[in-house]
XYZ file of N, CA and C in Angstrom:
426
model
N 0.844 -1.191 0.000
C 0.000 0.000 0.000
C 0.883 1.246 0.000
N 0.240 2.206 -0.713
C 1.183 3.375 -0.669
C 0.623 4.565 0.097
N 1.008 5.382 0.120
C 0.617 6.797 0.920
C -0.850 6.943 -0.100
N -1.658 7.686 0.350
C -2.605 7.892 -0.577
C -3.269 7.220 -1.446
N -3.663 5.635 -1.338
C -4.318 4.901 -2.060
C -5.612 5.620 -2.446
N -6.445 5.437 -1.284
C -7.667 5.764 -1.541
C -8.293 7.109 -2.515
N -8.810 6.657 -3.478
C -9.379 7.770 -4.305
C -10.057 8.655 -4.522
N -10.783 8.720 -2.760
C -11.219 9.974 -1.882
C -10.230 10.979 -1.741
N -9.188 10.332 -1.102
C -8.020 10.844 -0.287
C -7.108 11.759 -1.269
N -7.290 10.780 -2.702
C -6.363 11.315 -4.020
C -7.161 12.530 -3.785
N -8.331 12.774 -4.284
C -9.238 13.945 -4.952
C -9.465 14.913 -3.725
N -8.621 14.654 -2.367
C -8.853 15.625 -1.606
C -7.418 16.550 -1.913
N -6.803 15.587 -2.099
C -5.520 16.166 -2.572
C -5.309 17.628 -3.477
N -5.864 16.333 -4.684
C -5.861 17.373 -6.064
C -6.440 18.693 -5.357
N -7.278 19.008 -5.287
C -8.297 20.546 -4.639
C -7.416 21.213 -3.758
N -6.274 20.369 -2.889
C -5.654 21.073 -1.966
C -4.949 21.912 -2.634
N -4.258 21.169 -3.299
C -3.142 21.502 -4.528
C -3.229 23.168 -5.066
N -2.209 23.829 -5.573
C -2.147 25.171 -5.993
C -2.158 24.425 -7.899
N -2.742 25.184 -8.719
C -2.673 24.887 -10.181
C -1.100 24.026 -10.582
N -1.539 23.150 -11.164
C -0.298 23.374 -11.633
C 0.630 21.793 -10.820
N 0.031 21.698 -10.018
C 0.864 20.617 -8.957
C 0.106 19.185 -9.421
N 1.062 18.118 -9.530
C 0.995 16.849 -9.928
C 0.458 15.921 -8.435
N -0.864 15.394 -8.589
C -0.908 14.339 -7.079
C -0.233 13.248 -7.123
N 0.093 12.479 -8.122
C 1.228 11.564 -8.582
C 2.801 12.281 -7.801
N 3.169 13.459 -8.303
C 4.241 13.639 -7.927
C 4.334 13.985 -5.906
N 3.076 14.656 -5.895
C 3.084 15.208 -4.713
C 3.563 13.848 -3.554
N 2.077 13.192 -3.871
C 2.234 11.864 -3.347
C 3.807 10.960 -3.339
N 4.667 10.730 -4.358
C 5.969 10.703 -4.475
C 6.544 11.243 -3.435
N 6.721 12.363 -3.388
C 7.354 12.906 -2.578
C 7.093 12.639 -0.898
N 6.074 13.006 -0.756
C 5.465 12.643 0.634
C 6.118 11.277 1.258
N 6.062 9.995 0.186
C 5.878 8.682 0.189
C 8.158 8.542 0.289
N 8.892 9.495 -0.375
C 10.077 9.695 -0.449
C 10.485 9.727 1.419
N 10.053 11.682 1.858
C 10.227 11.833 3.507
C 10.033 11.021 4.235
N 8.843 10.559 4.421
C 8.321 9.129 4.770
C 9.633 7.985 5.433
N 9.440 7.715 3.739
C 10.794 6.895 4.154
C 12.321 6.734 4.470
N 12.410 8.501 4.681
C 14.064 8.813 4.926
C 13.741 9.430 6.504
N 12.621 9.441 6.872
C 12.779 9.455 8.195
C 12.613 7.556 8.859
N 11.620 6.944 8.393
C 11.902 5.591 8.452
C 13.181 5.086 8.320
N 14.074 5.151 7.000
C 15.039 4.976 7.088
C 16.378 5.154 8.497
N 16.310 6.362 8.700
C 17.176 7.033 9.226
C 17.225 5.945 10.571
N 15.683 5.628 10.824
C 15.751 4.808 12.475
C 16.087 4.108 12.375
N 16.084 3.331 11.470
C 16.556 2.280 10.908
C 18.037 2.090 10.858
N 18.968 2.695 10.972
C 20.014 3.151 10.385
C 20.917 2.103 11.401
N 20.654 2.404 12.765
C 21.311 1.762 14.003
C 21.427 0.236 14.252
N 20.221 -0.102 13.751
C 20.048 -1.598 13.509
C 18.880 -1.789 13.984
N 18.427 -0.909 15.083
C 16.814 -1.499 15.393
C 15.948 -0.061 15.440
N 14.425 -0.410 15.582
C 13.749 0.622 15.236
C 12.790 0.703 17.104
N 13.100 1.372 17.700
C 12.408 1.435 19.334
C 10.717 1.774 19.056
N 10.267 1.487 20.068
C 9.176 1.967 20.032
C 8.921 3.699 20.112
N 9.762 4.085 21.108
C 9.591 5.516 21.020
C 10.326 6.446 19.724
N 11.107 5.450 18.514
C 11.342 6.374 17.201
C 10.364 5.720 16.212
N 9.460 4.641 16.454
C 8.274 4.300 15.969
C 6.993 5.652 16.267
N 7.200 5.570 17.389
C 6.019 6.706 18.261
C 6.508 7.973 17.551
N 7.534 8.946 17.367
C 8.080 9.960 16.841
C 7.307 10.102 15.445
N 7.666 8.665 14.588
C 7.647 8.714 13.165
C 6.450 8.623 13.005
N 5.412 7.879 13.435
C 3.505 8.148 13.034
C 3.747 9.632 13.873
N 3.733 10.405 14.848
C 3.642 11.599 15.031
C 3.499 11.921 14.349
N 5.173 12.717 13.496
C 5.339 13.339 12.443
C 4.476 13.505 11.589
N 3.583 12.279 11.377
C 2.564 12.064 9.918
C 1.330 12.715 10.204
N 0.720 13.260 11.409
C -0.284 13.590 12.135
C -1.649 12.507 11.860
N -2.336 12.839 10.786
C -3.440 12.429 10.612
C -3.335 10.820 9.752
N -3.107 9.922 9.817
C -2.868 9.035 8.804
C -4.477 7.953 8.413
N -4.470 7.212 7.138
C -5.429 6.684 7.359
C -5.061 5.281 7.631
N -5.712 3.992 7.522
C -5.007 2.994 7.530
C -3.976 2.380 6.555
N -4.522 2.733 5.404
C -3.192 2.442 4.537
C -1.913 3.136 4.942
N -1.922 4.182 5.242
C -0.833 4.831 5.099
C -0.223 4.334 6.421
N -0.627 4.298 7.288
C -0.068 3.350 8.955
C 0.335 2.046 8.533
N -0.550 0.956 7.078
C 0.457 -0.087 6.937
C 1.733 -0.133 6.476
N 1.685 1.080 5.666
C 2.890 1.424 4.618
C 3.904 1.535 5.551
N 3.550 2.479 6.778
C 4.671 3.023 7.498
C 5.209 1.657 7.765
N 4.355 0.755 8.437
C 4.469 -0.507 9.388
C 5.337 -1.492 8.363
N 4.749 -1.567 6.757
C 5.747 -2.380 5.986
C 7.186 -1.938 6.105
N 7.268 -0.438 5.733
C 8.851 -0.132 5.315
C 9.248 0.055 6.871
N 8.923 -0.242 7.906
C 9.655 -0.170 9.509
C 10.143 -1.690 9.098
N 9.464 -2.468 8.691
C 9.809 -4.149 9.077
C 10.773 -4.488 8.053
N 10.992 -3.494 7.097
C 11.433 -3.729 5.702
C 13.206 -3.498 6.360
N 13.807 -4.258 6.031
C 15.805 -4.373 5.984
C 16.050 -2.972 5.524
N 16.838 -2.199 6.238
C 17.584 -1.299 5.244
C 18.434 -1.334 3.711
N 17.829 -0.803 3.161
C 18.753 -0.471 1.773
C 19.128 0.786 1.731
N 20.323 0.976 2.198
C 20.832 2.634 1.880
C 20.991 3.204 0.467
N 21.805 2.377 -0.228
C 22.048 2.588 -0.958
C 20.849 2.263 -2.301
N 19.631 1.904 -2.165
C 18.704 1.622 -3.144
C 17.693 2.588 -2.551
N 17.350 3.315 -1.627
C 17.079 4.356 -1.425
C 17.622 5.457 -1.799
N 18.893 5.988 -1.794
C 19.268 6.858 -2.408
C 18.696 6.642 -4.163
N 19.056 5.640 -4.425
C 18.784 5.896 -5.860
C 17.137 6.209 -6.296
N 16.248 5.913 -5.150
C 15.058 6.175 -5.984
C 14.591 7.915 -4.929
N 15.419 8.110 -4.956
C 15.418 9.771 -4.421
C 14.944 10.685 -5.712
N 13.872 11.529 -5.882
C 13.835 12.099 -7.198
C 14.894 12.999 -6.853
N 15.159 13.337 -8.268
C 16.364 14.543 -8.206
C 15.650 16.212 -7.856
N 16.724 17.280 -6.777
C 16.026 17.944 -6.214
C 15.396 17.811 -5.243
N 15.105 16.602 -4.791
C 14.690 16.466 -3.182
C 16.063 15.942 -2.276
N 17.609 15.989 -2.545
C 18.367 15.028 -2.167
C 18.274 16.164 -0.594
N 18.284 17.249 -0.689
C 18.310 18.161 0.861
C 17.370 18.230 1.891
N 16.016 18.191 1.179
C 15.052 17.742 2.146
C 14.989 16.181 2.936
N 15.307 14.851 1.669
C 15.405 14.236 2.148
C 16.561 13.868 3.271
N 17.668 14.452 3.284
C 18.924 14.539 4.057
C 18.367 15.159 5.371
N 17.607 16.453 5.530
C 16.961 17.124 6.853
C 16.246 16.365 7.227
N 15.035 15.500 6.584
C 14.355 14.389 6.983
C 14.560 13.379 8.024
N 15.478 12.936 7.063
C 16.227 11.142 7.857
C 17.650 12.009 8.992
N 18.041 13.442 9.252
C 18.463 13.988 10.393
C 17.510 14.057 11.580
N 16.163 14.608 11.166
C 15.198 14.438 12.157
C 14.898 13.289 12.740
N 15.101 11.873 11.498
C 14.186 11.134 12.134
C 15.034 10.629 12.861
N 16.243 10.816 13.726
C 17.090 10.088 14.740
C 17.466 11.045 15.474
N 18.339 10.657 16.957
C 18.930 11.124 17.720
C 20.577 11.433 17.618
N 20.674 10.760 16.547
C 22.212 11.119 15.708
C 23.402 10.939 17.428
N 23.145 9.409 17.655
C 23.956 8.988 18.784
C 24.858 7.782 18.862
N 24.584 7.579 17.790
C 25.638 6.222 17.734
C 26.199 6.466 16.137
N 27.191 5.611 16.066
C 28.346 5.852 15.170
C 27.423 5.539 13.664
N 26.594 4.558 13.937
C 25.907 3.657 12.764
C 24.939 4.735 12.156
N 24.431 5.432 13.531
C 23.638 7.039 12.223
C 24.553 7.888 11.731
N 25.775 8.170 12.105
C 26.453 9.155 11.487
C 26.676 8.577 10.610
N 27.019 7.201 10.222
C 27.720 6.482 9.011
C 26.775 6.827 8.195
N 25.404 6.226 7.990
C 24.214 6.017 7.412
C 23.876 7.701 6.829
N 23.788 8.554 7.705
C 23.817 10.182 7.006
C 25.237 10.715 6.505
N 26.447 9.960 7.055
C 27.623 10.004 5.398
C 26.980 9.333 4.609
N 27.051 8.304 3.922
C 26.339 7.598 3.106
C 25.526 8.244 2.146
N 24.401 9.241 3.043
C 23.199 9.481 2.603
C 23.631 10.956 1.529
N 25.004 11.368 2.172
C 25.635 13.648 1.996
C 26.116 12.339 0.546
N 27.254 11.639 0.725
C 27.853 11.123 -0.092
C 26.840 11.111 -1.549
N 26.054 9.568 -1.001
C 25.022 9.209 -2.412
C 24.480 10.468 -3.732
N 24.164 11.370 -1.979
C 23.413 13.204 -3.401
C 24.211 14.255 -3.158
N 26.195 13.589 -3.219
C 26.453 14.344 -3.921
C 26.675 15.880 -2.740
N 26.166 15.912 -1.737
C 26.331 17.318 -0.913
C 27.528 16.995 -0.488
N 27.986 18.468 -0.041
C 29.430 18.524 0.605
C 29.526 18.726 2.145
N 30.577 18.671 2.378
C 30.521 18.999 3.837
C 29.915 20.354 4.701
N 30.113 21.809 4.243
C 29.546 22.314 4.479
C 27.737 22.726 4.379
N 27.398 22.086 3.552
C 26.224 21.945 3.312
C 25.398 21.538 4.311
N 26.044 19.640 4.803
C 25.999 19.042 5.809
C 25.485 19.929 6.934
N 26.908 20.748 7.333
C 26.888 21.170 8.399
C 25.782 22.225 8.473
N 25.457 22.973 7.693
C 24.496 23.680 7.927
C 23.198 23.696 8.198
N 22.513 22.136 7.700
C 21.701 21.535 8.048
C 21.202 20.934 9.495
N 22.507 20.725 10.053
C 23.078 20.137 11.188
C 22.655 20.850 12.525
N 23.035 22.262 11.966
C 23.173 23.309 12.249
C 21.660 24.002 12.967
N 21.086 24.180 11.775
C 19.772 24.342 11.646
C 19.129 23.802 12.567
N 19.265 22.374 12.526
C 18.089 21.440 13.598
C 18.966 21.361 15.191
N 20.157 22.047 14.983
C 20.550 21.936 16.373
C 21.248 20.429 16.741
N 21.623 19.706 15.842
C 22.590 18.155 15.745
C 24.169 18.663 15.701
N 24.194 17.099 16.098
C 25.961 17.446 16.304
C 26.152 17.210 14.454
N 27.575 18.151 14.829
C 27.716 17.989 13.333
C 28.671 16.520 12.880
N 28.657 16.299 11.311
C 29.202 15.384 11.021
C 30.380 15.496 10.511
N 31.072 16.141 10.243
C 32.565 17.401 9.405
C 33.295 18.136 10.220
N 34.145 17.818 10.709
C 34.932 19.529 11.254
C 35.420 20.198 10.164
């Protein structure tokens, strides 16, 4: 199941939408953050209940599909590197602030996993850091 199955849910969309905006793409995207904050918990090796509890937060209102989706890609193995690749191009910074949020950036295995992540799209170190910065995380670069 994906974010937005239901074809209520689509057509509440579309109307939300400013002219001009794709619900295909929107949805994409949504369905992208999603999973780079999933990801990110993921990163350590296990997923707690309280960065489970964080990550439906984040989503506020969900319906049931979208709570299985979450629930598939929590149970789902990490792929770092096959995630990066289905990153659309132009989201590589949001998704990078994303999967920063979605952890406590405390063990060695998330810092690796967000190198990995600067590496895959290509950002540099200062970039990094400014992001880092932003949300108030330790940084990953001196």
């Amino acid at each position: 199941a994906q974010l937005g199955d239901s074809q209520h849910a689509r057509e509440q969309l579309a109307a939300q939408l400013p002219a001009g905006f794709d619900v295909d793409r929107v949805e994409q995207q949504a369905e992208t953050l999603v999973r780079a904050m999933i990801n990110s918990a993921k990163s350590d090796g296990q997923v707690d209940q309280q960065e489970q509890e964080r990550i439906i937060g984040q989503l506020g209102d969900v319906t049931p599909d979208e709570l299985d989706f979450v629930r598939t890609e929590l149970a789902t193995p990490l792929d770092a590197q096959g995630f990066i690749r289905s990153v659309p191009r132009g989201m590589e910074q949001q998704v990078y602030t994303m999967s920063l949020m979605g952890i406590d950036l405390d063990t060695n295995q998330e810092a690796q996993y967000l190198h990995q992540l600067a590496q895959g799209f290509g950002m540099d170190a200062d970039t990094c850091n400014a992001i880092h910065d932003k949300l108030g995380a330790p940084r990953l670069y001196r």
